[in-house]
PDB file of C-alpha atoms in Angstrom:
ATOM      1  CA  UNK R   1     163.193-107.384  80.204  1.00 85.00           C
ATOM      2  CA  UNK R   2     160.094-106.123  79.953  1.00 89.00           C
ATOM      3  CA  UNK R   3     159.027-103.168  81.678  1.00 93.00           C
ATOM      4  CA  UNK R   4     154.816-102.719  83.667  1.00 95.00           C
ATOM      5  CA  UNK R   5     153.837 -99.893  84.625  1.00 97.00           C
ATOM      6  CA  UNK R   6     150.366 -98.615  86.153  1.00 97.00           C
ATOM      7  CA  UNK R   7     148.586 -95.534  86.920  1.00 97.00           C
ATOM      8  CA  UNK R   8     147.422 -93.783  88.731  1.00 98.00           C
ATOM      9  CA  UNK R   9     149.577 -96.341  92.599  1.00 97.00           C
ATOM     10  CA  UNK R  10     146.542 -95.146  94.486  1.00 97.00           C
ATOM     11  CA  UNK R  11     142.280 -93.890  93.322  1.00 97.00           C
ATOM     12  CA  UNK R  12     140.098 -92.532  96.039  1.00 97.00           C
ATOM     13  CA  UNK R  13     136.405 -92.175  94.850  1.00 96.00           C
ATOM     14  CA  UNK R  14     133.184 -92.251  95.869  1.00 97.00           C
ATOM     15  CA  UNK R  15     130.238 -95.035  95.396  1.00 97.00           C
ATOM     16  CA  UNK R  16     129.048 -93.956  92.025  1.00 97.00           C
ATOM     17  CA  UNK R  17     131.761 -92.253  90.726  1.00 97.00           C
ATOM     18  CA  UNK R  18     134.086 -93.968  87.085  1.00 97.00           C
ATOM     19  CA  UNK R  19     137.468 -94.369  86.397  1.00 96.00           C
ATOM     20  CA  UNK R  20     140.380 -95.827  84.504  1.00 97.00           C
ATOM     21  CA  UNK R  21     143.749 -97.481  85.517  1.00 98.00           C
ATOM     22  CA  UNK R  22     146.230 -97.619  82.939  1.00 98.00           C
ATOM     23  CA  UNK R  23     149.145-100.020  82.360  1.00 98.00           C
ATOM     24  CA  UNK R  24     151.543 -99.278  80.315  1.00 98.00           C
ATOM     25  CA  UNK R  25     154.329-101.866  78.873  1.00 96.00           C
ATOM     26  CA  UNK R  26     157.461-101.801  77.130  1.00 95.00           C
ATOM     27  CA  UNK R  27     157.699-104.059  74.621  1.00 92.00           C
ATOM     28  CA  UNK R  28     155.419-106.444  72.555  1.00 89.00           C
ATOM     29  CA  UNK R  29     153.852-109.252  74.750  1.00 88.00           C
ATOM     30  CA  UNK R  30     151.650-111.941  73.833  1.00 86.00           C
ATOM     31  CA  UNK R  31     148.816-111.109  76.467  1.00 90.00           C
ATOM     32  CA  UNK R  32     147.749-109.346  78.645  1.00 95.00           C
ATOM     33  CA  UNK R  33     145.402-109.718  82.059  1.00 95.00           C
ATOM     34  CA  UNK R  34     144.004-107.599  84.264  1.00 97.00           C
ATOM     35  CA  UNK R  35     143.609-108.531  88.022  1.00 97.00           C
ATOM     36  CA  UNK R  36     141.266-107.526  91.293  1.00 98.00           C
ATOM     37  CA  UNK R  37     142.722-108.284  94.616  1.00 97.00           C
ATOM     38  CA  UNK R  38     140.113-107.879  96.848  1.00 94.00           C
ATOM     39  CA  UNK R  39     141.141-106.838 100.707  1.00 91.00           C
ATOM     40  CA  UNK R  40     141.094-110.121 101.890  1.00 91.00           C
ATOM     41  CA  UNK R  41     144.070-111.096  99.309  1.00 93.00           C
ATOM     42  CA  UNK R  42     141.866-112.968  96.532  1.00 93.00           C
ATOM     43  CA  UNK R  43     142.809-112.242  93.387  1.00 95.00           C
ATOM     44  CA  UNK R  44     140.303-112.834  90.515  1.00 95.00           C
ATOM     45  CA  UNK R  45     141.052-112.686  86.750  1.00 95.00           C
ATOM     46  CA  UNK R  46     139.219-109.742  84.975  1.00 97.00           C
ATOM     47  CA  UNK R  47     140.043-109.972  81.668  1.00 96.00           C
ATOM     48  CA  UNK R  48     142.082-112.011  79.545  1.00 94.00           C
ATOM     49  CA  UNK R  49     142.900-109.065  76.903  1.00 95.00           C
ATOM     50  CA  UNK R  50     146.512-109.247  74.431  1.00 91.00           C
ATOM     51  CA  UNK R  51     144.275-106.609  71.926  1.00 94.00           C
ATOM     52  CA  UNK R  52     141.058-105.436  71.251  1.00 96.00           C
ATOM     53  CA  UNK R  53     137.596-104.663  73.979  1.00 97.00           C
ATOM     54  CA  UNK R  54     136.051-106.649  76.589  1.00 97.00           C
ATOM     55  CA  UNK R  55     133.370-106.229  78.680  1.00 97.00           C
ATOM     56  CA  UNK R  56     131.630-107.707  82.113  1.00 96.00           C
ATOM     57  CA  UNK R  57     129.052-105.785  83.619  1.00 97.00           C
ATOM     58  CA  UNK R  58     130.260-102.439  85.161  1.00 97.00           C
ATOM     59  CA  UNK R  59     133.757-103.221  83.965  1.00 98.00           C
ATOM     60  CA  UNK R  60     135.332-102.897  80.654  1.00 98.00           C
ATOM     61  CA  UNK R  61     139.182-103.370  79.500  1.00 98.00           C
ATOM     62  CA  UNK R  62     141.055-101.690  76.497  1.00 98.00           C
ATOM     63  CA  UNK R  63     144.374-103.266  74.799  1.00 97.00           C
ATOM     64  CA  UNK R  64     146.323-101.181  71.851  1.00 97.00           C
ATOM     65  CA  UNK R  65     148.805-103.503  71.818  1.00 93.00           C
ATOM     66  CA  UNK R  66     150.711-101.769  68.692  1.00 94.00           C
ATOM     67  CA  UNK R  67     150.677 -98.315  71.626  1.00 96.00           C
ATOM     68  CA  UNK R  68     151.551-100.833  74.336  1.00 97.00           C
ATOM     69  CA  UNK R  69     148.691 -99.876  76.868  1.00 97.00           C
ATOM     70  CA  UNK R  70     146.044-101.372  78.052  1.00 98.00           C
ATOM     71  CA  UNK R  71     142.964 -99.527  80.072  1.00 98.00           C
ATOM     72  CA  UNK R  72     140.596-101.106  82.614  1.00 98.00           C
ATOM     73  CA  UNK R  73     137.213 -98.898  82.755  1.00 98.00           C
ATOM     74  CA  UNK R  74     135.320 -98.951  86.462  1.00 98.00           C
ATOM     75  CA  UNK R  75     132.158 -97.399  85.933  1.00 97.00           C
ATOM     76  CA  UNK R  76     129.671 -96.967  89.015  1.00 97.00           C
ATOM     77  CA  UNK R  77     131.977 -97.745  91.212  1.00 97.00           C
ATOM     78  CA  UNK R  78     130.577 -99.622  94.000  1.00 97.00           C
ATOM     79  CA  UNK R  79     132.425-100.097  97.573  1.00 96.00           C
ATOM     80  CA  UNK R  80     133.075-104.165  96.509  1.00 96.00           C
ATOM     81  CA  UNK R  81     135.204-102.526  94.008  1.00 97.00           C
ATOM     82  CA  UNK R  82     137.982-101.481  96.120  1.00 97.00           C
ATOM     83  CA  UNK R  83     141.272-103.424  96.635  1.00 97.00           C
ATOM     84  CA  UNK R  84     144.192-103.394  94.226  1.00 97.00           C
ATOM     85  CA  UNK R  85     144.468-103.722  90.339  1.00 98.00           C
ATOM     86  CA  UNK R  86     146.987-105.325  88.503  1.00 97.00           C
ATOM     87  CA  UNK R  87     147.668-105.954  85.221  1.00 96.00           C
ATOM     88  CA  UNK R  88     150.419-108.826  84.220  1.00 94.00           C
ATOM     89  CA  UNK R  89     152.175-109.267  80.305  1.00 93.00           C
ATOM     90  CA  UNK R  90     153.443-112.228  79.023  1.00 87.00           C
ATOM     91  CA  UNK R  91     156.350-111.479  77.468  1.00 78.00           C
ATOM     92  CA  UNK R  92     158.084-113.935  74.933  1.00 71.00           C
ATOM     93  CA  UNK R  93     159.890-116.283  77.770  1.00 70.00           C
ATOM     94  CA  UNK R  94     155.799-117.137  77.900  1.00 71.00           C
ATOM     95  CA  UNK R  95     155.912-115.778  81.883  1.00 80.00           C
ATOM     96  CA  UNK R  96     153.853-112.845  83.434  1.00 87.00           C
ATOM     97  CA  UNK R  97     155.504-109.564  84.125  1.00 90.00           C
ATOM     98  CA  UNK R  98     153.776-108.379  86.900  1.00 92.00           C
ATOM     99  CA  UNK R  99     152.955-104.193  87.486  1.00 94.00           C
ATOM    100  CA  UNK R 100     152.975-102.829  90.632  1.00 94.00           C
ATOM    101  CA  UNK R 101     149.095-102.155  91.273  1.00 96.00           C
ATOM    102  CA  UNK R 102     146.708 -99.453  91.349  1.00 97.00           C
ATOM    103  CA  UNK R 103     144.757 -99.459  94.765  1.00 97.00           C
ATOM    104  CA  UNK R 104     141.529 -98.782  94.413  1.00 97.00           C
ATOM    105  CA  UNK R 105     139.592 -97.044  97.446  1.00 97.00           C
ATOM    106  CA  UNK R 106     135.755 -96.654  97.123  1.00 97.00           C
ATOM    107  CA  UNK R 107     134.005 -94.648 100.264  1.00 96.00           C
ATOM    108  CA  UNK R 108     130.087 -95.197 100.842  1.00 95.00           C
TER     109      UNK R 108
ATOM    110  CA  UNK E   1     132.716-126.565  91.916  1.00 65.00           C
ATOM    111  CA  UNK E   2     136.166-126.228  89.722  1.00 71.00           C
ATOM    112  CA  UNK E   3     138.550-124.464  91.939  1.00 94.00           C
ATOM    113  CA  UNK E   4     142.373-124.000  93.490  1.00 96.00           C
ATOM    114  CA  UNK E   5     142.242-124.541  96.927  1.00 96.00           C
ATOM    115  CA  UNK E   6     144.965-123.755  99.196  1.00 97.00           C
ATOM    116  CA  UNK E   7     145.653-125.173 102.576  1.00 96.00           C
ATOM    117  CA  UNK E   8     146.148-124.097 105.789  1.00 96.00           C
ATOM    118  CA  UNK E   9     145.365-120.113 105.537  1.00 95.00           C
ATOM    119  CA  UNK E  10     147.046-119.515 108.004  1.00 95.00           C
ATOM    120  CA  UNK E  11     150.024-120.960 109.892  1.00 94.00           C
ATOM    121  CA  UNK E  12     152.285-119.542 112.266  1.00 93.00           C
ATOM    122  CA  UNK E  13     156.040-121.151 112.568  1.00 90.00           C
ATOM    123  CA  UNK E  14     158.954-120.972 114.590  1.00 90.00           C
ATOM    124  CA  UNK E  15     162.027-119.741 113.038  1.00 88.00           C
ATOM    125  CA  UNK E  16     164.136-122.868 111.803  1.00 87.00           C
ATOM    126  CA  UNK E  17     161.020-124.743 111.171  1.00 91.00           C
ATOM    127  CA  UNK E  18     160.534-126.422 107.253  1.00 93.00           C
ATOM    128  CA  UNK E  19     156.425-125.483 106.553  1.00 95.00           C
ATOM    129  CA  UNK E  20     154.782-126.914 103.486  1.00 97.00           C
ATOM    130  CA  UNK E  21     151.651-125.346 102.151  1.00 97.00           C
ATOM    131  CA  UNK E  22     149.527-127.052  99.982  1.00 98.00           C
ATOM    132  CA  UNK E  23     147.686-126.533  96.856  1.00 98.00           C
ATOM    133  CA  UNK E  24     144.804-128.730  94.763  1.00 98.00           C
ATOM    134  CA  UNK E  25     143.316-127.824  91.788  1.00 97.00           C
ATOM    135  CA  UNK E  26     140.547-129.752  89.462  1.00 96.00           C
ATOM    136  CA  UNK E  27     140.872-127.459  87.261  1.00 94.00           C
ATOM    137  CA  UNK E  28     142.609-130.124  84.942  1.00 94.00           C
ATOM    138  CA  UNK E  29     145.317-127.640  84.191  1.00 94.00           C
ATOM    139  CA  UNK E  30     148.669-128.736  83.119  1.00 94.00           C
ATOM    140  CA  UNK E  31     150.149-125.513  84.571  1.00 93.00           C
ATOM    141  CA  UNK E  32     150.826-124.447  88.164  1.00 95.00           C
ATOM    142  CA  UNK E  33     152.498-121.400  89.711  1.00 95.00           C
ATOM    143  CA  UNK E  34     153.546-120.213  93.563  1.00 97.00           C
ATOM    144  CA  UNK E  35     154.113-116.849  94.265  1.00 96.00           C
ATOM    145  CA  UNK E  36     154.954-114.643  97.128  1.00 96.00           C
ATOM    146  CA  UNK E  37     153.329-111.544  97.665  1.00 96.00           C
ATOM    147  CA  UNK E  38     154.847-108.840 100.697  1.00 94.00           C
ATOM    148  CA  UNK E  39     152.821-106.303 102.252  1.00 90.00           C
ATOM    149  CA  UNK E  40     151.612-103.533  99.916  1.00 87.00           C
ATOM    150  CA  UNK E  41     153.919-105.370  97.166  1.00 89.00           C
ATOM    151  CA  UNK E  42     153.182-106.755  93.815  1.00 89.00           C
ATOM    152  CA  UNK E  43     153.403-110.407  92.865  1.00 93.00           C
ATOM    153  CA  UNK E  44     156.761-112.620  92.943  1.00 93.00           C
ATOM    154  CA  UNK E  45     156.981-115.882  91.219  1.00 93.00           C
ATOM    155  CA  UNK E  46     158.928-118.319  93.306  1.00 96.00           C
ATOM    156  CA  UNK E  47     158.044-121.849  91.066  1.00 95.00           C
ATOM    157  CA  UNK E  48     156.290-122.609  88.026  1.00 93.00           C
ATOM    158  CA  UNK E  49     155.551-126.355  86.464  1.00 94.00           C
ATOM    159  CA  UNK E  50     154.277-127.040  83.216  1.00 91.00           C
ATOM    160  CA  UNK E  51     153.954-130.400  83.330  1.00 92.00           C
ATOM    161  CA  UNK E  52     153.923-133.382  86.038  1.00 94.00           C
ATOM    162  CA  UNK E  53     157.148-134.395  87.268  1.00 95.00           C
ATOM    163  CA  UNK E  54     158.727-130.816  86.384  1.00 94.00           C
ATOM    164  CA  UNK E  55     159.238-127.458  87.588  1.00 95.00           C
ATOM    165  CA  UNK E  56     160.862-124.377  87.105  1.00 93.00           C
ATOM    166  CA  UNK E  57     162.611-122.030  89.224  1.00 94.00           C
ATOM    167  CA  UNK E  58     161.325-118.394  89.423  1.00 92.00           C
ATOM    168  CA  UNK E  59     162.456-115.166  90.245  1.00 90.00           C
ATOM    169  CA  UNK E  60     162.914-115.749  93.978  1.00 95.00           C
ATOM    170  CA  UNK E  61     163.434-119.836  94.393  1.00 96.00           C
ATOM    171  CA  UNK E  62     165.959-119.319  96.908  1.00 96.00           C
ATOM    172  CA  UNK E  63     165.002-121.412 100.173  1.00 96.00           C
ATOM    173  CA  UNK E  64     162.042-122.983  98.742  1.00 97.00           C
ATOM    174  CA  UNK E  65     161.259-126.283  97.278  1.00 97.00           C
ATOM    175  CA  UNK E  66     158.561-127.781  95.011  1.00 98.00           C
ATOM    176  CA  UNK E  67     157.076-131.113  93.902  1.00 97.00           C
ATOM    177  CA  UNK E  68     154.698-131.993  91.130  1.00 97.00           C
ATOM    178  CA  UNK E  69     154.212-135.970  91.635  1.00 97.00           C
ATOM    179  CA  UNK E  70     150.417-135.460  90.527  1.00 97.00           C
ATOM    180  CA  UNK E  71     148.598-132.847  88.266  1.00 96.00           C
ATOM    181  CA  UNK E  72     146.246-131.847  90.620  1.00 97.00           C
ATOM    182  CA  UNK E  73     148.835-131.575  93.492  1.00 98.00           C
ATOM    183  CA  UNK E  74     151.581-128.715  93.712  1.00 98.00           C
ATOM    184  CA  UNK E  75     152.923-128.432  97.606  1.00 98.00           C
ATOM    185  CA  UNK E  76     155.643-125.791  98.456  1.00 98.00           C
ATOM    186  CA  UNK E  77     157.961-126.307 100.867  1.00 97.00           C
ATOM    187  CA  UNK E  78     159.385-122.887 103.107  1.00 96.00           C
ATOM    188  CA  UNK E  79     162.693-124.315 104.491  1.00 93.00           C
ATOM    189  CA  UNK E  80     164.721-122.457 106.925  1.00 88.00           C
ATOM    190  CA  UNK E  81     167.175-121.475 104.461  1.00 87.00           C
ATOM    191  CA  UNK E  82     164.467-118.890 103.757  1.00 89.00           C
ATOM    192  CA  UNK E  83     165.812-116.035 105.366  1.00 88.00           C
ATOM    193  CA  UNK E  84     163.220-113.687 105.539  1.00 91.00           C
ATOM    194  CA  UNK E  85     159.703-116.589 104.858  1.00 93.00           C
ATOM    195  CA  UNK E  86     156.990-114.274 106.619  1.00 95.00           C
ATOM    196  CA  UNK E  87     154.596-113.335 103.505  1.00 96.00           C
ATOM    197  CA  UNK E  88     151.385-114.082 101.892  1.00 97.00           C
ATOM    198  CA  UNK E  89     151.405-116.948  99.558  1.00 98.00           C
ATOM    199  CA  UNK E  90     149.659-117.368  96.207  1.00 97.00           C
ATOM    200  CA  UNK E  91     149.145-120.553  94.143  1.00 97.00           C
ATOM    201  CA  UNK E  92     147.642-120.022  90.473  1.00 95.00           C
ATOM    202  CA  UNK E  93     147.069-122.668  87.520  1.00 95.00           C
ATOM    203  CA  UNK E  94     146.598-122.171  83.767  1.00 92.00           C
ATOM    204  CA  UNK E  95     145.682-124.548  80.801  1.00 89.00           C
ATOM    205  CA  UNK E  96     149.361-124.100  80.248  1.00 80.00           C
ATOM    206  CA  UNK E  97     151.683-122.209  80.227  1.00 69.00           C
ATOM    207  CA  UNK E  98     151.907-120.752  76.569  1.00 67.00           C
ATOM    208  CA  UNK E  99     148.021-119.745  76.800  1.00 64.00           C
ATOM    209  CA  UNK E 100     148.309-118.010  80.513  1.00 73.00           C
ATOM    210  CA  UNK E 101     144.942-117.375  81.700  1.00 86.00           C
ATOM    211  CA  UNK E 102     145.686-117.813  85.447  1.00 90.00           C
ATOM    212  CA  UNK E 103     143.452-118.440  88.337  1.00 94.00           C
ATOM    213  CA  UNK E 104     144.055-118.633  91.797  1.00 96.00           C
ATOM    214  CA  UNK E 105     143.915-119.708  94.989  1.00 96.00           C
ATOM    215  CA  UNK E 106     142.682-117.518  98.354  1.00 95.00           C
ATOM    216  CA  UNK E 107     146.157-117.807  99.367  1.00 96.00           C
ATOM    217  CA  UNK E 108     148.479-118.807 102.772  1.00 97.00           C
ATOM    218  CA  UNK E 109     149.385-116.614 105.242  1.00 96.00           C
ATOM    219  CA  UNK E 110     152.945-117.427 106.597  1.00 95.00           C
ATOM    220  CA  UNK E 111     153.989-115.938 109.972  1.00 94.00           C
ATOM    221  CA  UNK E 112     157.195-116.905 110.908  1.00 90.00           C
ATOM    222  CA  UNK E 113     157.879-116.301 115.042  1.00 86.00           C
TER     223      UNK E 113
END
């Protein structure tokens, strides 16, 4: 099946600072999301992204879907910002393949 | 407001004990999902159900049960064939299942004594 992978499994950074997870699949999927779990176990859809640029504010989100990667863009971080990433494929069963998660630490 | 909302958010069990958790949505999705998330862990789909009156077995079905009698209505049931049930779970819905935008609930807490 296919394989999710993302990078960096853990980001410390301070208020202010940018950065960029990366998620790297193995095979051609139909989408792709990108996911914020915030500390309290919410998770919140980001972007809905199988190719192509998005963005929402502070946050952007990459897709080269013929490189199999994707990249979510953090800039400014702010301390709201921390929890843990993820970024899910559908693969061609139509179900998400989950990766394990970046955690994301902003300090003040 | 449009939502998922998951019910209790927390429960505590005895070992032995069935629990069902509950999850609404008015979302007016056709598509609903459980999964089980451990601590510091990724996501695990236990169920799935595309349509009313169907549902799918996941990755990790084993000691759980599901019912979709209503679209708005998706309980799981942690029976104590569940041999290890103490974990945070998530429900999610799409607009189905082939276009996979999924949004979820704030999840239950499961502690299992």
């Amino acid at each position: 099946g296919i394989q999710v992978e993302q990078s960096p499994p853990d980001l410390i950074l301070q208020e202010g600072a940018n950065s960029t997870l990366r998620c790297n699949f193995s095979d051609s999927v139909n989408n792709l999301q990108w996911f914020h779990q915030n500390p309290w176990g919410q998770l919140i859809n980001l972007f809905y992204i199988p190719s192509g640029t998005k963005q929402n504010g502070r946050l952007s989100a990459t897709t080269v879907a013929t490189e199999r990667y994707s990249l979510l863009y953090i800039s400014s971080s702010q301390t709201t910002d921390s929890g843990v990433y993820f970024c899910a494929v559908e693969g061609s069963n139509y179900q998400l393949i989950w990766g394990a998660g970046t955690k994301l630490i902003i300090k003040p | 407001d449009g939502g998922i909302t998951q019910s209790p958010k927390y429960l505590f069990r005895k070992e032995g004990q069935n629990v069902t958790l509950s999850c609404e949505q008015n979302l007016n999705h056709d598509a609903m999902y459980w999964y089980r998330q451990d601590p510091g862990q990724g996501l695990r789909l236990i169920y799935y159900s595309q349509i009313v009156n169907d549902f799918q077995k996941g990755d990790i079905a084993e000691g759980y049960s599901v019912s979709r009698e209503k679209k708005e209505s998706f309980p799981l049931t942690v029976t104590s064939a569940q041999k290890n049930p103490t974990a945070f779970y998530l429900c999610a819905s799409s607009i189905s299942s082939y276009t996979g935008e999924l949004f979820f609930g704030e999840g239950s807490r499961l502690t299992v004594l």
